[in-house]
Structures are given as structure tokens and as C-alpha cells.
mmCIF file of C-alpha atoms and ligand atoms in Angstrom:
data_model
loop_
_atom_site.group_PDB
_atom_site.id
_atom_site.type_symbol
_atom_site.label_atom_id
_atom_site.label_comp_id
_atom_site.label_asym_id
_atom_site.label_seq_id
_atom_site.Cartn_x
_atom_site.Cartn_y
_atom_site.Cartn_z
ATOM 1 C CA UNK G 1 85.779 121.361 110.826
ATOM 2 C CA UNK G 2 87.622 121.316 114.348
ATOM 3 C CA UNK G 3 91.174 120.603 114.517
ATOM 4 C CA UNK G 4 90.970 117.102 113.214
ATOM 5 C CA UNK G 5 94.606 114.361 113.788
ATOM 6 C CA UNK G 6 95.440 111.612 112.072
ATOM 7 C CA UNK G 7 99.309 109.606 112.165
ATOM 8 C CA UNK G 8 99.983 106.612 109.907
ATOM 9 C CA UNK G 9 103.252 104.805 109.188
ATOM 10 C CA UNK G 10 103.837 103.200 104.873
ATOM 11 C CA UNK G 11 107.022 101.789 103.761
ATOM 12 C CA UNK G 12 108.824 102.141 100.370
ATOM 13 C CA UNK G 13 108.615 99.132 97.751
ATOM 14 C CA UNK G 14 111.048 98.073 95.673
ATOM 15 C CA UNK G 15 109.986 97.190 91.918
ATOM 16 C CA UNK G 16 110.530 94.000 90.626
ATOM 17 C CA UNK G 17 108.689 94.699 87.568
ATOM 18 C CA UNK G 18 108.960 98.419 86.928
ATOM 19 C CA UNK G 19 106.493 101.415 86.125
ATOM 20 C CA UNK G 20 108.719 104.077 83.793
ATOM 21 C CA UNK G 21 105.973 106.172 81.946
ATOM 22 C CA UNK G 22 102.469 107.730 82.229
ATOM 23 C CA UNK G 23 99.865 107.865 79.671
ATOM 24 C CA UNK G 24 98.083 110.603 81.911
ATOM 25 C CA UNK G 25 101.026 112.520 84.008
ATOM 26 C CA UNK G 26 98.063 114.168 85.892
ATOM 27 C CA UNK G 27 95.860 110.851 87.315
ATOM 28 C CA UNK G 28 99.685 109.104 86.963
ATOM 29 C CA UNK G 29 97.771 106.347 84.749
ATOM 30 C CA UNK G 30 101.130 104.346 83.964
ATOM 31 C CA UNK G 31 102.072 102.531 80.514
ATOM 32 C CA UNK G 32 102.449 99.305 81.987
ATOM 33 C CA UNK G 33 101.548 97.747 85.298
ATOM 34 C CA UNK G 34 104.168 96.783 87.613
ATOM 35 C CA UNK G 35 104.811 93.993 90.462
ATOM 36 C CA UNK G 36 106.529 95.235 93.790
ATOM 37 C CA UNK G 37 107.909 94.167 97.500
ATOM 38 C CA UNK G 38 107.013 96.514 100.274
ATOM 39 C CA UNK G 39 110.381 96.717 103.044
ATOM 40 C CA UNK G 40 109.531 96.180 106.272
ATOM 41 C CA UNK G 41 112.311 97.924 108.365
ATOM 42 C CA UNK G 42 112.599 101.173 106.080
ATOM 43 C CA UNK G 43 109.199 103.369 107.520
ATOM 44 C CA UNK G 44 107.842 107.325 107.077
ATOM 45 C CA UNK G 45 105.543 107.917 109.712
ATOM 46 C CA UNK G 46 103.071 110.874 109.049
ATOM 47 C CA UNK G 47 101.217 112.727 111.062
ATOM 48 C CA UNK G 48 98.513 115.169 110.078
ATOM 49 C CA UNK G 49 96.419 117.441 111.795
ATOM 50 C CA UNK G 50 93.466 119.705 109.865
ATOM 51 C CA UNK G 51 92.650 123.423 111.685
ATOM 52 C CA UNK G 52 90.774 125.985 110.322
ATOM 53 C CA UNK G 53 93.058 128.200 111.988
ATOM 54 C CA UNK G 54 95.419 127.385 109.305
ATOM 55 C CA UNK G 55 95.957 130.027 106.500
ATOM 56 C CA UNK G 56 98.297 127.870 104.251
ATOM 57 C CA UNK G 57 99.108 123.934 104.400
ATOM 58 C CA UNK G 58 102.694 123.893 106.162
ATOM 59 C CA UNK G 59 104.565 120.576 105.853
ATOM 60 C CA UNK G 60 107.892 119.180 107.705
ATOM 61 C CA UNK G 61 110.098 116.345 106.666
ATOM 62 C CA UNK G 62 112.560 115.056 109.384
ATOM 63 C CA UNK G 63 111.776 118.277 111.557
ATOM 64 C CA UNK G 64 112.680 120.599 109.005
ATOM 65 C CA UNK G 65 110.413 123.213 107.650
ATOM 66 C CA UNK G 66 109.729 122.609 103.262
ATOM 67 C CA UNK G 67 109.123 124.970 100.703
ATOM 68 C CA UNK G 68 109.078 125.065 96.939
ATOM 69 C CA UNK G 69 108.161 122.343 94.758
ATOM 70 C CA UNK G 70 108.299 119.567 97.963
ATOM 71 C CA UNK G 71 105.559 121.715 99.752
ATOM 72 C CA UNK G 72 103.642 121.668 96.449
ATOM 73 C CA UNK G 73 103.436 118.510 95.805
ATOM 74 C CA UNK G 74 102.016 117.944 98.967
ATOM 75 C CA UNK G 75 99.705 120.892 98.957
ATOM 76 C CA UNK G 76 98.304 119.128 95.355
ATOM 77 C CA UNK G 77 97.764 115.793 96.775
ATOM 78 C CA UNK G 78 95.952 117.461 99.629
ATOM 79 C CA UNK G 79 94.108 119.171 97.036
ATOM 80 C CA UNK G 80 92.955 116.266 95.586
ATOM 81 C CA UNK G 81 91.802 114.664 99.060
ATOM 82 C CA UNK G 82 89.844 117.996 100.085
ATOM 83 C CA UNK G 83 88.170 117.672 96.859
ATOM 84 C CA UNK G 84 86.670 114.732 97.432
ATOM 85 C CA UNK G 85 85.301 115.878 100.913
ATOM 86 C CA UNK G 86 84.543 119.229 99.799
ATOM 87 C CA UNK G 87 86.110 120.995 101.915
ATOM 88 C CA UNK G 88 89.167 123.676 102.044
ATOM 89 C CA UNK G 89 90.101 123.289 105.703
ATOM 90 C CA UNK G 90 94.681 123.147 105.596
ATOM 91 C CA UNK G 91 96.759 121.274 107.301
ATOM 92 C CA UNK G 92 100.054 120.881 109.414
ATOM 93 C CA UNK G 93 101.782 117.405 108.067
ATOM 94 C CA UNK G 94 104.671 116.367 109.287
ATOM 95 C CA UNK G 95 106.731 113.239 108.008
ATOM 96 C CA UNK G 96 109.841 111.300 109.487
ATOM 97 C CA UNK G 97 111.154 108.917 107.382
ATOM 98 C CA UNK G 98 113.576 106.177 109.819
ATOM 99 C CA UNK G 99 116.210 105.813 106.741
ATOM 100 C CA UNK G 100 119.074 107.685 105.965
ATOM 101 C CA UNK G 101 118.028 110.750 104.152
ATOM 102 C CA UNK G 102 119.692 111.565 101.070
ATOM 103 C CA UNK G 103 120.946 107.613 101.399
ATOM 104 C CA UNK G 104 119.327 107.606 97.272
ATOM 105 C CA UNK G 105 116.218 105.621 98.877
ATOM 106 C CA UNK G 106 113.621 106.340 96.671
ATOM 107 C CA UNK G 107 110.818 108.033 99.413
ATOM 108 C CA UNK G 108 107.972 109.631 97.428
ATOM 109 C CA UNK G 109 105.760 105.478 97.722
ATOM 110 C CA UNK G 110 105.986 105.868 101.455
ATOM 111 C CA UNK G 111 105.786 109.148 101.578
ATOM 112 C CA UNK G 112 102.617 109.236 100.046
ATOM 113 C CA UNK G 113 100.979 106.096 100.720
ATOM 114 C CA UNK G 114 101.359 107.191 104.349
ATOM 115 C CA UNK G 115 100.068 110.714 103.690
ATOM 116 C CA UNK G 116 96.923 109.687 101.816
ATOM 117 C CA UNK G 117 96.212 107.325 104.566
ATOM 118 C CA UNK G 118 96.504 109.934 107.659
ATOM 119 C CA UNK G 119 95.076 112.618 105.712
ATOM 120 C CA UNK G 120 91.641 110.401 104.400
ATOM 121 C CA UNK G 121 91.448 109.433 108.496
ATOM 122 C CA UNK G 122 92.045 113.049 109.947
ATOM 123 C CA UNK G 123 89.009 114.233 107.129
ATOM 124 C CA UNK G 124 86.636 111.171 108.706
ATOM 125 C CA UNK G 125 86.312 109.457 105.135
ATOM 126 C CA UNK G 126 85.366 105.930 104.685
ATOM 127 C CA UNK G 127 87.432 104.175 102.100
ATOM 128 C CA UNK G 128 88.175 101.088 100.543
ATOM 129 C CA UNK G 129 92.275 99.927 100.169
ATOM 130 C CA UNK G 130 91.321 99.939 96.312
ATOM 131 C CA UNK G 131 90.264 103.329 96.668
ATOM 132 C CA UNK G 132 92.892 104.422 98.731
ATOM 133 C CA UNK G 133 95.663 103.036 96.688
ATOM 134 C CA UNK G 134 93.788 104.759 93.500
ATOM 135 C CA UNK G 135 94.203 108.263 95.442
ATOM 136 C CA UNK G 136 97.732 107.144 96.940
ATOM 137 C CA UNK G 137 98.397 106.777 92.868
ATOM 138 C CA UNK G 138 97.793 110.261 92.468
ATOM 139 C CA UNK G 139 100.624 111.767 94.696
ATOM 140 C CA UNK G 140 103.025 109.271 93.433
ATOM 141 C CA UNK G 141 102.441 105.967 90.840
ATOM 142 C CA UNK G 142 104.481 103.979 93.421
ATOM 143 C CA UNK G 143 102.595 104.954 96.428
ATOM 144 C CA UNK G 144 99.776 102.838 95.271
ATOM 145 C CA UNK G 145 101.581 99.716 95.725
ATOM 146 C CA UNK G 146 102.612 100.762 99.384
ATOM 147 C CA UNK G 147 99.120 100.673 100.243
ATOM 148 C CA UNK G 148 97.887 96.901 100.097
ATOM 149 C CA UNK G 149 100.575 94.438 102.172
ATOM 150 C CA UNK G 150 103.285 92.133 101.495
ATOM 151 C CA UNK G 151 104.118 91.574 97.642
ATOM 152 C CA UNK G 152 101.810 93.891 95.201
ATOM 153 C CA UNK G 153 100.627 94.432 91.976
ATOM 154 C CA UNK G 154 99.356 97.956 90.106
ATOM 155 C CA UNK G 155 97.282 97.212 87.228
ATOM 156 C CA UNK G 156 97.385 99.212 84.801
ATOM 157 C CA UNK G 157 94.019 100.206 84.481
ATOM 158 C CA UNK G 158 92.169 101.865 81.334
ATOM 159 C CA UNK G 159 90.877 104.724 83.586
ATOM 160 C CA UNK G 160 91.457 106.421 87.096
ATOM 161 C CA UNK G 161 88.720 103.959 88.602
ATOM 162 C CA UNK G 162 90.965 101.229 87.482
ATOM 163 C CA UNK G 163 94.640 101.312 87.955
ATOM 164 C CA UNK G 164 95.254 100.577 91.590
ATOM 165 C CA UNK G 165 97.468 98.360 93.569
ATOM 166 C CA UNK G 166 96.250 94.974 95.210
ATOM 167 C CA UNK G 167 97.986 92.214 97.428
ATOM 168 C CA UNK G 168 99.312 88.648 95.409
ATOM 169 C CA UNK G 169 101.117 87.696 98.537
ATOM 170 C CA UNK G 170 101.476 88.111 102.309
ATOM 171 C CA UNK G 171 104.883 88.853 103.607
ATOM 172 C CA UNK G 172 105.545 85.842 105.326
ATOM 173 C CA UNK G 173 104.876 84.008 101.918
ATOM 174 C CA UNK G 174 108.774 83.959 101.132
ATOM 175 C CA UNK G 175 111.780 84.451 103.137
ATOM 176 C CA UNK G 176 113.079 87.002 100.454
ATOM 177 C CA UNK G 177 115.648 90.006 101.563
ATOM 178 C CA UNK G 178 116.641 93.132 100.025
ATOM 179 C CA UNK G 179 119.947 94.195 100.405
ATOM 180 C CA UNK G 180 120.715 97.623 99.159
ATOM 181 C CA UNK G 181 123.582 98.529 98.396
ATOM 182 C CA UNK G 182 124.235 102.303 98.740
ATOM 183 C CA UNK G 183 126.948 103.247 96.567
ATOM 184 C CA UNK G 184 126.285 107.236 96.306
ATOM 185 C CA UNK G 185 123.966 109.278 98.625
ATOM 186 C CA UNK G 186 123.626 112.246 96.681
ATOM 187 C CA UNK G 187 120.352 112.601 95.621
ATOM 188 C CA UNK G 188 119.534 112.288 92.143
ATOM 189 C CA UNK G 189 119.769 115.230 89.798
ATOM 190 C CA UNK G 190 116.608 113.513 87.338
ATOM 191 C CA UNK G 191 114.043 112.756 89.819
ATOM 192 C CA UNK G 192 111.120 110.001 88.618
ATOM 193 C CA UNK G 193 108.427 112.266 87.944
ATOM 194 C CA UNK G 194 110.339 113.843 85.134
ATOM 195 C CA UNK G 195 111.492 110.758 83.742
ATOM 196 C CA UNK G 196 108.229 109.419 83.614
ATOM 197 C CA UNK G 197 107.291 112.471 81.205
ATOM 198 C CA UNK G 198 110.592 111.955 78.620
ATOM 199 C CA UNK G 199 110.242 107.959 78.782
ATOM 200 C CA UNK G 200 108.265 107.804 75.510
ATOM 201 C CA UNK G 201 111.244 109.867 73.585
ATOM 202 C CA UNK G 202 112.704 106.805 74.098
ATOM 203 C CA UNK G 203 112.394 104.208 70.743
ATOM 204 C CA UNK G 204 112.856 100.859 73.062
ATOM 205 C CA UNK G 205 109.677 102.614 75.211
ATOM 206 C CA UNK G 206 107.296 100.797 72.859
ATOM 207 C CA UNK G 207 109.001 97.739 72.727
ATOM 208 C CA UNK G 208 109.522 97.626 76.937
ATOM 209 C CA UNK G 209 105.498 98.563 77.101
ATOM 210 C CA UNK G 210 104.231 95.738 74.325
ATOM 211 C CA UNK G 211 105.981 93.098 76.419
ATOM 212 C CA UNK G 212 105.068 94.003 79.886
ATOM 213 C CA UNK G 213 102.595 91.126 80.149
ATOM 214 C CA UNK G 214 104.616 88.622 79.811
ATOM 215 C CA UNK G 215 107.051 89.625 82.375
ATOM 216 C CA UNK G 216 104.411 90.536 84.832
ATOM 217 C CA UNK G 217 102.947 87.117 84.311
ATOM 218 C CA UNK G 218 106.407 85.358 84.086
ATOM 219 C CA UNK G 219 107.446 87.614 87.727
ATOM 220 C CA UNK G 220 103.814 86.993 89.667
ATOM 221 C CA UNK G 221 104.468 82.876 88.965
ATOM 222 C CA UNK G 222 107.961 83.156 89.770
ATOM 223 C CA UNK G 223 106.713 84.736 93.313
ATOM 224 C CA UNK G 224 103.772 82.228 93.758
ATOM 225 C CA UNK G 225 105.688 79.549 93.017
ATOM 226 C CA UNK G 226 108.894 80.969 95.208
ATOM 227 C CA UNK G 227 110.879 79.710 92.310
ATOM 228 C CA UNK G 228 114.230 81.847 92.334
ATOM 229 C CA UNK G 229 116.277 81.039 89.683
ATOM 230 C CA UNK G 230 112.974 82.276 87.682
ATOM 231 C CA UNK G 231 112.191 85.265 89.201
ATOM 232 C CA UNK G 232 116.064 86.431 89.222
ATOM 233 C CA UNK G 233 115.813 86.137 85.382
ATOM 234 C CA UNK G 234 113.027 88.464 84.728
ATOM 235 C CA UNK G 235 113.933 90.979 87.094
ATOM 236 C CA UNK G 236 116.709 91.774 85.767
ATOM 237 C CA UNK G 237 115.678 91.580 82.460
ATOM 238 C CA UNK G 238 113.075 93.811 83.376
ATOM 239 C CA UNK G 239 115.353 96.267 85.507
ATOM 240 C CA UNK G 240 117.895 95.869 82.420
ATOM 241 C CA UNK G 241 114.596 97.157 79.846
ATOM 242 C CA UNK G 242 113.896 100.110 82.029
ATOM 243 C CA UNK G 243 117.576 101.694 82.558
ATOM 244 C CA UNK G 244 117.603 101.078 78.558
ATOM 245 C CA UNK G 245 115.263 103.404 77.607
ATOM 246 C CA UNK G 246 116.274 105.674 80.307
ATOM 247 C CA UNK G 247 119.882 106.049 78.776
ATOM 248 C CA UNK G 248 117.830 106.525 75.422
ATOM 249 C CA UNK G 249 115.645 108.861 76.185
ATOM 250 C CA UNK G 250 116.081 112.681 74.909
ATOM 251 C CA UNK G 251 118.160 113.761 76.842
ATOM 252 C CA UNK G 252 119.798 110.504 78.070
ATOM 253 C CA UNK G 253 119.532 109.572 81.586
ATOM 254 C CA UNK G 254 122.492 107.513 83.353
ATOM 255 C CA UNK G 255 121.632 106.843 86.447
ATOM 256 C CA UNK G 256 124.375 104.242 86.759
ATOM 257 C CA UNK G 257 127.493 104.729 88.843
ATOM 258 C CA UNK G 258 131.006 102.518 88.301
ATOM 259 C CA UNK G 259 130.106 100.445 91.099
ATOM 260 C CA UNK G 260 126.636 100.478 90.421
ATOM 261 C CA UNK G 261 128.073 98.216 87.058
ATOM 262 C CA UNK G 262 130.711 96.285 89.566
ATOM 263 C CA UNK G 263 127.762 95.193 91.871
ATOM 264 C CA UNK G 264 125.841 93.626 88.927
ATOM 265 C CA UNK G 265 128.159 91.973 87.338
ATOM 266 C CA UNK G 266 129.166 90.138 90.545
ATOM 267 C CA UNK G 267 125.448 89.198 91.157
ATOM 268 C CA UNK G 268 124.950 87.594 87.755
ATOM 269 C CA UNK G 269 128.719 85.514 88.626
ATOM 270 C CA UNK G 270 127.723 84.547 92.274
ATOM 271 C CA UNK G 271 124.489 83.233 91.002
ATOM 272 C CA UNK G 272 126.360 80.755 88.382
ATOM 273 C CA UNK G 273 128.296 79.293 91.596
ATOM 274 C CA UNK G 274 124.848 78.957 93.037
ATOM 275 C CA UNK G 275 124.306 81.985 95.377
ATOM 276 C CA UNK G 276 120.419 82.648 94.842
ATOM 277 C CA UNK G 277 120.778 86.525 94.393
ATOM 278 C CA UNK G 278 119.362 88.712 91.767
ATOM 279 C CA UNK G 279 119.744 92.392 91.382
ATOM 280 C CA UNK G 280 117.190 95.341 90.566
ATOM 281 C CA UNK G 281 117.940 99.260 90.220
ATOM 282 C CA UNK G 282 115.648 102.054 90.598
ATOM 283 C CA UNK G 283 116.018 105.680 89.365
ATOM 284 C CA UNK G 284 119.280 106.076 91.172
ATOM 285 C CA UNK G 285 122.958 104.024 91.140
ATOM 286 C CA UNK G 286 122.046 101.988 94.010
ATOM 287 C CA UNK G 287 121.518 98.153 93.794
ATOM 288 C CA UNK G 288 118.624 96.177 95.357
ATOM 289 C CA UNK G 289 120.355 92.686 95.547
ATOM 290 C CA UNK G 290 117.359 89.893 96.476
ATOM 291 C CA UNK G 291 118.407 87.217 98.107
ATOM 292 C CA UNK G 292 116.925 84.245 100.046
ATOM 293 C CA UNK G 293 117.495 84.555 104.197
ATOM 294 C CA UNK G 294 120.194 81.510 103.918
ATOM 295 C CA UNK G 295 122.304 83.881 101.525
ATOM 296 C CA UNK G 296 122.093 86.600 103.614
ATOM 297 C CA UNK G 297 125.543 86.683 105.338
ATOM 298 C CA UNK G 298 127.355 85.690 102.357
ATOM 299 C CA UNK G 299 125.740 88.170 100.722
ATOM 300 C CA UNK G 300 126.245 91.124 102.573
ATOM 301 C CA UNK G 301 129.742 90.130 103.107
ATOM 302 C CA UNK G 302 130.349 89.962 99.816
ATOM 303 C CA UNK G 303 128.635 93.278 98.864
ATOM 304 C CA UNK G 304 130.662 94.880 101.633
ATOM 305 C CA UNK G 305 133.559 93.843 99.868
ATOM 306 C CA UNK G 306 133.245 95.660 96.362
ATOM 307 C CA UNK G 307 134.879 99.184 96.524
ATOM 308 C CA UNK G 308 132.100 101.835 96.144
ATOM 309 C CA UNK G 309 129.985 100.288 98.250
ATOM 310 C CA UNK G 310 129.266 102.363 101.148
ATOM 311 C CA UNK G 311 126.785 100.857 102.978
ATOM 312 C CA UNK G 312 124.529 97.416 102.930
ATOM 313 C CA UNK G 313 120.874 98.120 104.276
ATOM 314 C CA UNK G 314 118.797 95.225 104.685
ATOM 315 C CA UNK G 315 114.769 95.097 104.407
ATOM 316 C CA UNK G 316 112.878 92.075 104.179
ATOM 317 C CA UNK G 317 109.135 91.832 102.733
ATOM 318 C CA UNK G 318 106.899 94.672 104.589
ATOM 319 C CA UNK G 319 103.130 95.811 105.671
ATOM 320 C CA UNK G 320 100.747 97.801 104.096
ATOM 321 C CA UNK G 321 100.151 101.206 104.925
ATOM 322 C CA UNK G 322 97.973 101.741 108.364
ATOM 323 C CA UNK G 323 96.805 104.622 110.871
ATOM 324 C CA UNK G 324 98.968 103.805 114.081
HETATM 325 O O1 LIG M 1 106.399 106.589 91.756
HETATM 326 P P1 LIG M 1 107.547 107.308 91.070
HETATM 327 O O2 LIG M 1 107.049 108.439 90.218
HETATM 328 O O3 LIG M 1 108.608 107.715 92.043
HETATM 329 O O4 LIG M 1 108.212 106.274 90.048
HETATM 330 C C1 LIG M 1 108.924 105.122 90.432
HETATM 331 C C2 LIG M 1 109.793 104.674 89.314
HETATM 332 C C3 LIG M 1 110.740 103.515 89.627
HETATM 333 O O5 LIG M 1 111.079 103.490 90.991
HETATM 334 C C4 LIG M 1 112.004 103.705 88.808
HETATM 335 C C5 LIG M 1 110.138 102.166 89.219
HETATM 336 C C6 LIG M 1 109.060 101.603 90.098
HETATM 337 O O6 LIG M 1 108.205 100.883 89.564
HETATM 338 O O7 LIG M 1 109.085 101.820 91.329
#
């Protein structure tokens, strides 16, 4: 194979229903499936180019050089990928991501989504967004949903063939913006991948997985229907479920900071006074805070007001993964 270049740009998601569990850690076949938002203005752009000159895959995140277990988990996805096209050619990859690193944005949906899709390109495969967002799956469960555009769901799947991500909405479907605030940058000491594996320690795991149906049917006709005050309930019920078992899990994560707390409870009051704003947390303390484009301003003002908060970034709903 001659030196073979590929560059595509994904963008993170933000859960509204969440995915906290695997029932295969390998294939990352989750418990439950899980609904999602792709943001527009928060990008990695990836670049890939195969050479059999190459002795070992080297791989570069914002211009600086990784090792350890980064560089293998990107040597294992492209494992995967070369597996399919039989060959063992490595390869130079090297990522930018246009958000503040270490800002406690999770990265590892873009980041893959956008490596799967430049690497499957640069190799000259064929393949389907189903089949991409299956292999996207692989490097990260999130990644699959930052394949497909707009608003997504993952099903769950009963086998590798199929749990996959697929579109329910375009992005223009509903003037919906994330505001996140950043209240710590540090990056998190319990990263996703090993939560996933102590989830079912948890005893409210079972209970959060038997009812997942319901909320993913309750969120999906809350989005269709672009009915707020609905969709505000269950994702924070749903956001509430997940950090539950995570604080009962063995050992406990608390991913929560004092503001984190602060910034919640002001969402659930500004939304009695008729502020249409719901909040949703990921594996870190910072706060996704939904709002409709009219609330915007008044939002972010008010954000910017509650000490802790460091910094308001604002993403509205986002593309699919693509080869630029
Ligand atoms: O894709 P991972 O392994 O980074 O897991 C993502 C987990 C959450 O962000 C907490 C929830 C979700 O559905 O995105």
C-alpha cells in the first residue's frame, strides 16, 4: 500500500439519555441504548496518512507527540480497522480538537468518530454510516452516535452487527442550545471507560437498565414533538439515574463539584419561573444546561453569575462525522 491520506472533522455529543455500562467491554455492546445531540461549534479534525515506511503507528493530539495508554487506544482501534482490510500497513494520525483542552469536555466521541472515518477513507474501504458507526462503537460507545447527524440514537443491539447509532432528527429540527458550564478543567481522575466496567457493582444498575425504554421512548417524543417542558423532565431524571449509580458503585464515584450542585439547583428554580432550561452531566462536574435560542442570553447571564463557574461555552445541534 503507498502512502495513503485521509482528514475528517466529528464533533462530541452530549447525552440526553445516557450509556453507563457494557455487557461486552471489548465490542463496547452497552446495557442500555442511549439518545444524544451532536455540537456543532466544538470539532476534532483528524488527519491520517498510511506508509509502509512506518515501523510503529505514531499519533499527535494538538501537536504534541502521545504515548502510553492514549497511543494504545488508538493503535487498538487501528487494529481493528486493519483487520478488516487485512492489512498491517501503520499510520501517522494526528488530531486537533478546536476546544479548550483539559476544559473537562468529554473528547474520546469525536475523537473517534473522526478517526474511524479518516482512517476507513485513507484504507479505500466502502462503508455504510451503520457500519461505520458499529466500528466508531468500538474505539469509544459514544463515538457511534457522532457518526450519523443532528440528534441520534444507539440501539442497543443484541450483537456487534446490531448496536449502532442512527439519525431521529436533523439539526435544524429544533432551535435547542447547549450551554456548558465549565466549572473545573482538571481532567477527571475516573475516566468513562473504567466506569463503564464497575457500573454493574452498583445495586440501582439494574433498576437504571430495566427502565431505559421508557425514558428513551419518553426523550425521542419529547424531541419529535419539540415539547420542552417534557424532555427537561426525563433528562434529568435520566442524568440524575446515572450519577446515582456512579456514587454507588464499588468504589464510589463523585464526579460532582459544589457548583456543579449550585448550577442544578438553579436550573430546576429558573424553570418554575418559566425559563425553558434543563440540565444534563456527563462523567465530569460540568453542566450541560439546554435551553431554547430565546433563553439564550438570560441564560448565559445567569450561569455567568453563579460562583464556580468559570466559563459558559455554547454549542448548538451539530453534523455528522465527514472526510473534509
Ligand atoms: O463513550 P464513553 O466510554 O466515553 O462513555 C460516555 C459516557 C457518558 O458520557 C457519561 C454518557 C454518554 O452516554 O455519553
Amino acid at each position: 500500500m503507498s502512502p495513503n491520506t485521509a482528514t475528517a472533522i466529528a464533533h462530541p455529543n452530549i447525552a440526553f439519555i445516557k450509556y453507563w455500562g457494557n455487557r461486552d467491554q471489548t465490542l463496547r455492546l452497552p446495557e442500555n441504548g442511549s439518545i444524544s445531540m451532536n455540537l456543532e461549534e466544538l470539532t476534532t479534525r483528524t488527519r491520517i496518512t498510511f506508509d509502509q515506511a512506518f515501523s510503529s503507528d505514531i499519533f499527535d493530539l494538538n501537536g504534541l507527540r502521545q504515548s502510553g495508554p492514549a497511543l494504545q487506544r488508538v493503535v487498538t482501534h487501528l487494529n481493528v480497522i486493519r483487520g478488516i482490510r487485512g492489512i498491517a500497513t501503520r499510520a501517522h494520525v494526528m488530531s486537533e480538537n478546536n476546544f479548550p483542552i483539559g476544559a473537562g469536555i468529554a473528547s474520546s466521541a469525536s475523537a473517534f468518530a473522526a478517526l474511524t472515518v479518516a482512517a476507513v477513507n485513507a484504507m479505500g474501504l466502502e462503508m455504510s454510516e451503520k457500519d461505520l458507526s458499529r466500528l466508531a462503537r468500538r474505539g469509544s460507545g459514544s463515538a457511534c452516535r457522532s457518526i450519523p447527524t443532528g440528534f441520534t440514537e444507539w440501539y442497543r443491539g443484541n450483537s456487534d452487527m446490531d448496536s449502532f447509532a442512527v439519525s431521529i432528527a436533523k439539526p435544524n429540527h429544533w432551535d435547542l442550545v447547549d450551554c456548558i458550564a465549565v466549572v473545573a478543567a482538571a481532567h477527571k481522575k475516573t475516566g468513562s471507560s473504567e466506569g463503564h466496567k464497575i457500573a454493574s457493582s452498583s445495586l440501582f444498575q439494574a433498576v437504571r437498565v430495566a427502565d431505559a425504554d421508557r425514558r428513551i421512548d419518553r426523550c425521542r417524543d419529547a424531541l419529535l414533538a419539540r415539547d420542552f417542558d417534557a424532555l427537561a423532565e426525563i433528562i434529568e431524571e435520566d442524568s440524575n439515574m446515572m450519577h446515582t449509580v456512579m456514587m454507588t458503585s464499588r468504589p464510589a464515584l463523585f464526579y460532582w463539584e459544589p457548583a456543579t450542585i449550585e448550577i442544578m439547583k438553579a436550573v430546576q428554580t429558573w424553570r418554575k419561573t418559566g425559563i425553558p432550561a434543563a440540565y444534563t452531566i456527563d462523567a465530569g462536574p460540568n453542566v450541560h444546561i439546554f435551553c431554547e435560542s430565546k433563553a439564550l442570553e438570560n441564560v448565559k447571564h445567569r450561569l455567568a453569575s453563579i460562583p464556580g463557574v468559570k466559563e459558559v461555552l455554547v454549542a448548538h445541534p451539530g453534523s455528522g462525522a465527514k472526510i473534509v
